[in-house]
Tab-separated table of C-alpha atoms in Angstrom:
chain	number	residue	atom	x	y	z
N	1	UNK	CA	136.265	104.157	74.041
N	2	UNK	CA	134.180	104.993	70.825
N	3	UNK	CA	134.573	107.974	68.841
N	4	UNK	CA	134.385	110.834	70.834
N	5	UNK	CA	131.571	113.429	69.293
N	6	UNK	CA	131.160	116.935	70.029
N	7	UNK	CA	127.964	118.841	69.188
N	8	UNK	CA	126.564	122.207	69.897
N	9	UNK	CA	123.154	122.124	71.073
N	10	UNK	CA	122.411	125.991	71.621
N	11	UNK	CA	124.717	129.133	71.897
N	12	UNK	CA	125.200	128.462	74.983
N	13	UNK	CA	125.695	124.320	75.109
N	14	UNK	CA	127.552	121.860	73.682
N	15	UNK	CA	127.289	117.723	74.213
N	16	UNK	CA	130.027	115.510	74.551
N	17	UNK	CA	128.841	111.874	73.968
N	18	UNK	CA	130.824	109.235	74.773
N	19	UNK	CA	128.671	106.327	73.063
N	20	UNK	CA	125.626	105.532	71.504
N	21	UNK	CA	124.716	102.156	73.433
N	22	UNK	CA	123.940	101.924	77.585
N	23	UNK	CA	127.179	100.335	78.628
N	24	UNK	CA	129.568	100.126	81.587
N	25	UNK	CA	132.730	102.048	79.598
N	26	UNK	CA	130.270	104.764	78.556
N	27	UNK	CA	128.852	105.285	82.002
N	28	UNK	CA	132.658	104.848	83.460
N	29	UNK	CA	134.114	107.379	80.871
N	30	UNK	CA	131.273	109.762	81.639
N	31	UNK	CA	131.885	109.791	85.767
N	32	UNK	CA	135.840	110.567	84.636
N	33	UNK	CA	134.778	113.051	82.366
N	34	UNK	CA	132.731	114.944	85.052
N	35	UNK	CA	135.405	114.667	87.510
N	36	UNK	CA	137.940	116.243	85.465
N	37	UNK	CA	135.674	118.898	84.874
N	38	UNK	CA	135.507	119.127	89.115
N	39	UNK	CA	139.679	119.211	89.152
N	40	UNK	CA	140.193	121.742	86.341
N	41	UNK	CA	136.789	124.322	86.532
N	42	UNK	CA	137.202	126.255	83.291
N	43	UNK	CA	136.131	129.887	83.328
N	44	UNK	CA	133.136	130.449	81.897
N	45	UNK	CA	131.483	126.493	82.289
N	46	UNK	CA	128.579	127.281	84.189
N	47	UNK	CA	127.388	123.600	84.917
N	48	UNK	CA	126.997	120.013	83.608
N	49	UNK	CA	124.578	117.483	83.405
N	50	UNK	CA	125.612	114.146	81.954
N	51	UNK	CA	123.166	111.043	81.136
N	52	UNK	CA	122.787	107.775	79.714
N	53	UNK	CA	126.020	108.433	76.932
N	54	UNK	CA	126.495	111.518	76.796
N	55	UNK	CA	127.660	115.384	78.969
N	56	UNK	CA	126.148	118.154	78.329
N	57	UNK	CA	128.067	121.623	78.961
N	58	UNK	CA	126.202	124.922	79.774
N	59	UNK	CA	129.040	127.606	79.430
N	60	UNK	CA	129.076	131.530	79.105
N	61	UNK	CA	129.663	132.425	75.428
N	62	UNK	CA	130.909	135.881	76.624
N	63	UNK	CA	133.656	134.770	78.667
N	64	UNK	CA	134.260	131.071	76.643
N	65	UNK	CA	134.772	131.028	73.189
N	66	UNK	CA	133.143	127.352	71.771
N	67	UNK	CA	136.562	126.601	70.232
N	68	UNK	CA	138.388	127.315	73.333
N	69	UNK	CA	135.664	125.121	75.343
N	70	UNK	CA	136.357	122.076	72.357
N	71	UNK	CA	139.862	122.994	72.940
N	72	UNK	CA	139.448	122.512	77.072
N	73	UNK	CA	136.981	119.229	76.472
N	74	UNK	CA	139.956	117.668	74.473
N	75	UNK	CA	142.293	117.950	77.006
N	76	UNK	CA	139.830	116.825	79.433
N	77	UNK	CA	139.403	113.566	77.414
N	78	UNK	CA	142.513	112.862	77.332
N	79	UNK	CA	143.668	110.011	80.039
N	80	UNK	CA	140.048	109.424	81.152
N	81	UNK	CA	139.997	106.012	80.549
N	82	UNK	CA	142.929	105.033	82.898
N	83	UNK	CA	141.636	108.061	85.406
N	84	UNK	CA	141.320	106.340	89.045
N	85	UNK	CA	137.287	106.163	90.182
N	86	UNK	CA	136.730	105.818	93.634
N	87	UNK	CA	134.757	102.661	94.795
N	88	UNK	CA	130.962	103.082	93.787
N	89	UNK	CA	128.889	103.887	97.072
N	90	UNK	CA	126.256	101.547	97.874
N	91	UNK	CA	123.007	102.374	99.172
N	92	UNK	CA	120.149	99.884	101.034
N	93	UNK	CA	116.581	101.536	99.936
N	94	UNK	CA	113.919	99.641	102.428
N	95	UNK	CA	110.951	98.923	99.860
N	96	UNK	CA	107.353	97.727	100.793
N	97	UNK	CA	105.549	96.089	98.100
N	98	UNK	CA	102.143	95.551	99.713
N	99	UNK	CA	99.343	96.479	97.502
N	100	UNK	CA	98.751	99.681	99.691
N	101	UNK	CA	102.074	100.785	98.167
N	102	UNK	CA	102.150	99.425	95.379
N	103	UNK	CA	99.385	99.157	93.064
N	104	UNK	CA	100.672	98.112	90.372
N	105	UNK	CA	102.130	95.206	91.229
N	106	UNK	CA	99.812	92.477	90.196
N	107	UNK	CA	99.866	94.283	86.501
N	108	UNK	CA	103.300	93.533	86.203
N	109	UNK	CA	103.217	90.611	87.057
N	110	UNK	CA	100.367	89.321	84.917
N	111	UNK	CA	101.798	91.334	82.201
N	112	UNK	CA	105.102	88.825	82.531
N	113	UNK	CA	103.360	85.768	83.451
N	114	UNK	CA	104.931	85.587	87.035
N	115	UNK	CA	103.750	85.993	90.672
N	116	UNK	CA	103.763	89.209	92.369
N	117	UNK	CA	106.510	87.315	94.696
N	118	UNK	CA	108.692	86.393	91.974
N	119	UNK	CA	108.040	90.122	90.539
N	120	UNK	CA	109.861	91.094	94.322
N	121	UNK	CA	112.231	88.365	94.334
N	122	UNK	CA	113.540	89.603	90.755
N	123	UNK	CA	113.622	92.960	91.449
N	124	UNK	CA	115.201	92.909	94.654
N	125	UNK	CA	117.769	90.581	93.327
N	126	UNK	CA	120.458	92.993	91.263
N	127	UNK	CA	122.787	95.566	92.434
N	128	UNK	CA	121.449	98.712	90.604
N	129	UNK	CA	123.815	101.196	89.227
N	130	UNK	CA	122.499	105.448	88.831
N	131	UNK	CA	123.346	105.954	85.284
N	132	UNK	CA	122.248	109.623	85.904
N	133	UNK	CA	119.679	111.600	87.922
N	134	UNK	CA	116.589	113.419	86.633
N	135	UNK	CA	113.859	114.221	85.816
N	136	UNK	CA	113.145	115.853	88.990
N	137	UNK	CA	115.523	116.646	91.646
N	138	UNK	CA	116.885	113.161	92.987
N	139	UNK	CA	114.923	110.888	90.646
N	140	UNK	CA	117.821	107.946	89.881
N	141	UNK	CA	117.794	106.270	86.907
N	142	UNK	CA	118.825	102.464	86.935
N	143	UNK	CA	120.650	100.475	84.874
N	144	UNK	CA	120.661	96.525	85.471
N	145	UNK	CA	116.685	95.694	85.870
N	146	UNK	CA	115.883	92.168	84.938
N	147	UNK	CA	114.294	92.321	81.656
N	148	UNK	CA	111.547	89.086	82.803
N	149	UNK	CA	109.702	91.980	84.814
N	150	UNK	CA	109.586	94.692	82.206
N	151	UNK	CA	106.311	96.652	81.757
N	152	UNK	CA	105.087	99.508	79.155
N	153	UNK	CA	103.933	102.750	81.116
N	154	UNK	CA	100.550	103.372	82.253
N	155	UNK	CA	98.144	104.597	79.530
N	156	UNK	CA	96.628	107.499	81.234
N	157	UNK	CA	99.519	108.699	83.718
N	158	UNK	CA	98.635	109.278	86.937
N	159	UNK	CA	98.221	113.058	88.327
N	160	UNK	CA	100.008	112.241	91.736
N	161	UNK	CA	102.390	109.847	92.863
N	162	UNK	CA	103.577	109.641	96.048
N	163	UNK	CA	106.848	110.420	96.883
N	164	UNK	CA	108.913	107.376	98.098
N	165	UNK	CA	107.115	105.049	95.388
N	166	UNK	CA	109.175	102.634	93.061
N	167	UNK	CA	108.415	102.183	89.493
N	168	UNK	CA	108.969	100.090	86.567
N	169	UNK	CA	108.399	101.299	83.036
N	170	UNK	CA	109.907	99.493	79.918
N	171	UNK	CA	113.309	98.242	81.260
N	172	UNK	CA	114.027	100.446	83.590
N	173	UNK	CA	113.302	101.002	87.614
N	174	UNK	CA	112.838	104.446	89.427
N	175	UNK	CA	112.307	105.819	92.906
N	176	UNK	CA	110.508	109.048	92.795
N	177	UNK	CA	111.679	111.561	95.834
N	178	UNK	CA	108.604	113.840	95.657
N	179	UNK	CA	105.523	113.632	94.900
N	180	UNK	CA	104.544	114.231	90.946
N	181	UNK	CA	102.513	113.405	88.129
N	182	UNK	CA	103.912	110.202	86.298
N	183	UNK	CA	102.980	107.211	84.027
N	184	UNK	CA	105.887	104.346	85.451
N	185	UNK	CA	103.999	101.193	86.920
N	186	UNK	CA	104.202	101.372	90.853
N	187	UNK	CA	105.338	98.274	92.470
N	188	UNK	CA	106.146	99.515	95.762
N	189	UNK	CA	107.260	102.203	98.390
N	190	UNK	CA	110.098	103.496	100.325
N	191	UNK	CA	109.768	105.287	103.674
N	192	UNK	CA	113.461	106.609	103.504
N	193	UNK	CA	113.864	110.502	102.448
N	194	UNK	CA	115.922	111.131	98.756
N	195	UNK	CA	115.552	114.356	99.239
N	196	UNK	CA	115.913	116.824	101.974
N	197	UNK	CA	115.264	120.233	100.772
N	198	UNK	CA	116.202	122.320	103.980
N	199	UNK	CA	119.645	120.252	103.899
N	200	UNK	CA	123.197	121.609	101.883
N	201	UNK	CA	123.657	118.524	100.140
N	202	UNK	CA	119.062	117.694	99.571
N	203	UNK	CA	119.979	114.888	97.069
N	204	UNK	CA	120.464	111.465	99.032
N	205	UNK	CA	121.775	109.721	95.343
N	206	UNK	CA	124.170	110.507	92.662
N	207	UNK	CA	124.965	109.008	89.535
N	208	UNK	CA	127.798	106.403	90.106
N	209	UNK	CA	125.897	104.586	93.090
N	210	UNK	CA	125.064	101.299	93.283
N	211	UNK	CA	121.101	100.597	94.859
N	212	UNK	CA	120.133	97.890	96.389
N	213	UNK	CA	116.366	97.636	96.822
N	214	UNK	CA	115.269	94.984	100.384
N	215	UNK	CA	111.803	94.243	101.009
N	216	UNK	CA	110.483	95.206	104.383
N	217	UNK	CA	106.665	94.671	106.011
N	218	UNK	CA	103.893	97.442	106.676
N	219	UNK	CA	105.243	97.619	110.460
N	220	UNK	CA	109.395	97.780	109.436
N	221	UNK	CA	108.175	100.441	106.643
N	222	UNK	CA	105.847	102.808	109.306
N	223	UNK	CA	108.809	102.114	112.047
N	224	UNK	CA	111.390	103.266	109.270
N	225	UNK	CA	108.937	106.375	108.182
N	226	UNK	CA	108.366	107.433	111.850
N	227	UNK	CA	112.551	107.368	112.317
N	228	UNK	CA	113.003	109.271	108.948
N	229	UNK	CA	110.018	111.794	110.492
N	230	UNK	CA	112.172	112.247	114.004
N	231	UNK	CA	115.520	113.316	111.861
């Protein structure tokens, strides 16, 4: 594991980062990290949100003093890289690529110099792992996107994408659970629900799953949307 760094960000935050390169240790240190601070809550931590390399801790300055929290993150760090993960969840996300749901399709592939069949074919080929969620609730963001169908974001962003679509933008692949405003090239759509507001647990995805994106038709994605609709 690198050099573990410690930095306050506010009064009332403080990152841990645990690299400074996307890798597999980081993101495996970072999922033991979190999960230690699940086992042992600390008085005073009022939440986490970890990403790419690094955790960040919100805590209550009032009832945690920020050398008791270092103190706490220490021992916390301590042992993480021989902590026991469970086995990473796997999830199937349906994805139609016609143009009607995905637009932006053809652009990536001219912009690479490849079919829009080979664009599918390579980006239906990897097992995705969720580095971390954001930037809305139960947006996933992917590691392991072949870099042969890489595209810069739109110019002008679009006001309103649907929610369901899947984007591309630079080296990295998306699903977007609502609808929102956004600038990542749209190459297709799922019919399947990430997030279920009215539920206890609305976020289908964490970080830690692996994705695995299948192509289906226009009739397998309205028969899939129309089942998702019944639930």
């Amino acid at each position: 594991m690198e050099p573990l760094q410690m930095n306050m960000v506010s009064d009332t935050a403080v990152q841990v980062t645990f690299g400074t390169v996307i890798s597999m240790e980081t993101h495996k240190n970072i999922r033991a990290f979190c999960r230690e601070l699940e086992k042992y809550p600390q008085k005073g931590i009022r939440e986490w949100v970890p990403s790419y390399t690094a955790v960040t801790i919100f805590y209550d300055p009032f009832l945690l003093s920020p050398v008791t929290l270092k103190t706490c993150i220490m021992k916390m760090c301590d042992g993480i890289e021989n902590h026991n993960l469970p086995d990473e969840m796997q999830v199937t996300i349906p994805v139609c690529y016609e143009k009607a749901y995905g637009p932006d399709l053809n652009h990536v592939a001219a912009h690479n110099q490849l079919t829009p069949e080979e664009v599918i074919e390579l980006h239906t080929e990897p097992q995705y792992l969720i580095h971390m969620m954001g930037f809305i609730p139960g947006f996933p963001y992917l590691g392991g996107m072949n870099e042969k169908i890489a595209a810069p974001r739109l110019d002008a962003p679009r006001m309103k994408v649907p929610a369901g679509s899947v984007g591309i933008a630079g080296t990295q692949t998306g699903v977007y659970p609502l609808e929102s405003p956004g600038g990542w090239n749209i190459i297709g759509r799922t019919p399947k629900k990430l997030f279920l507001p009215r539920e206890t647990n609305p976020v289908l995805l964490e970080a830690g799953m692996r994705i695995k994106f299948m192509p289906v038709t226009v009739d397998e994605f309205i028969e899939i949307e129309e089942k998702e609709a019944a639930q």
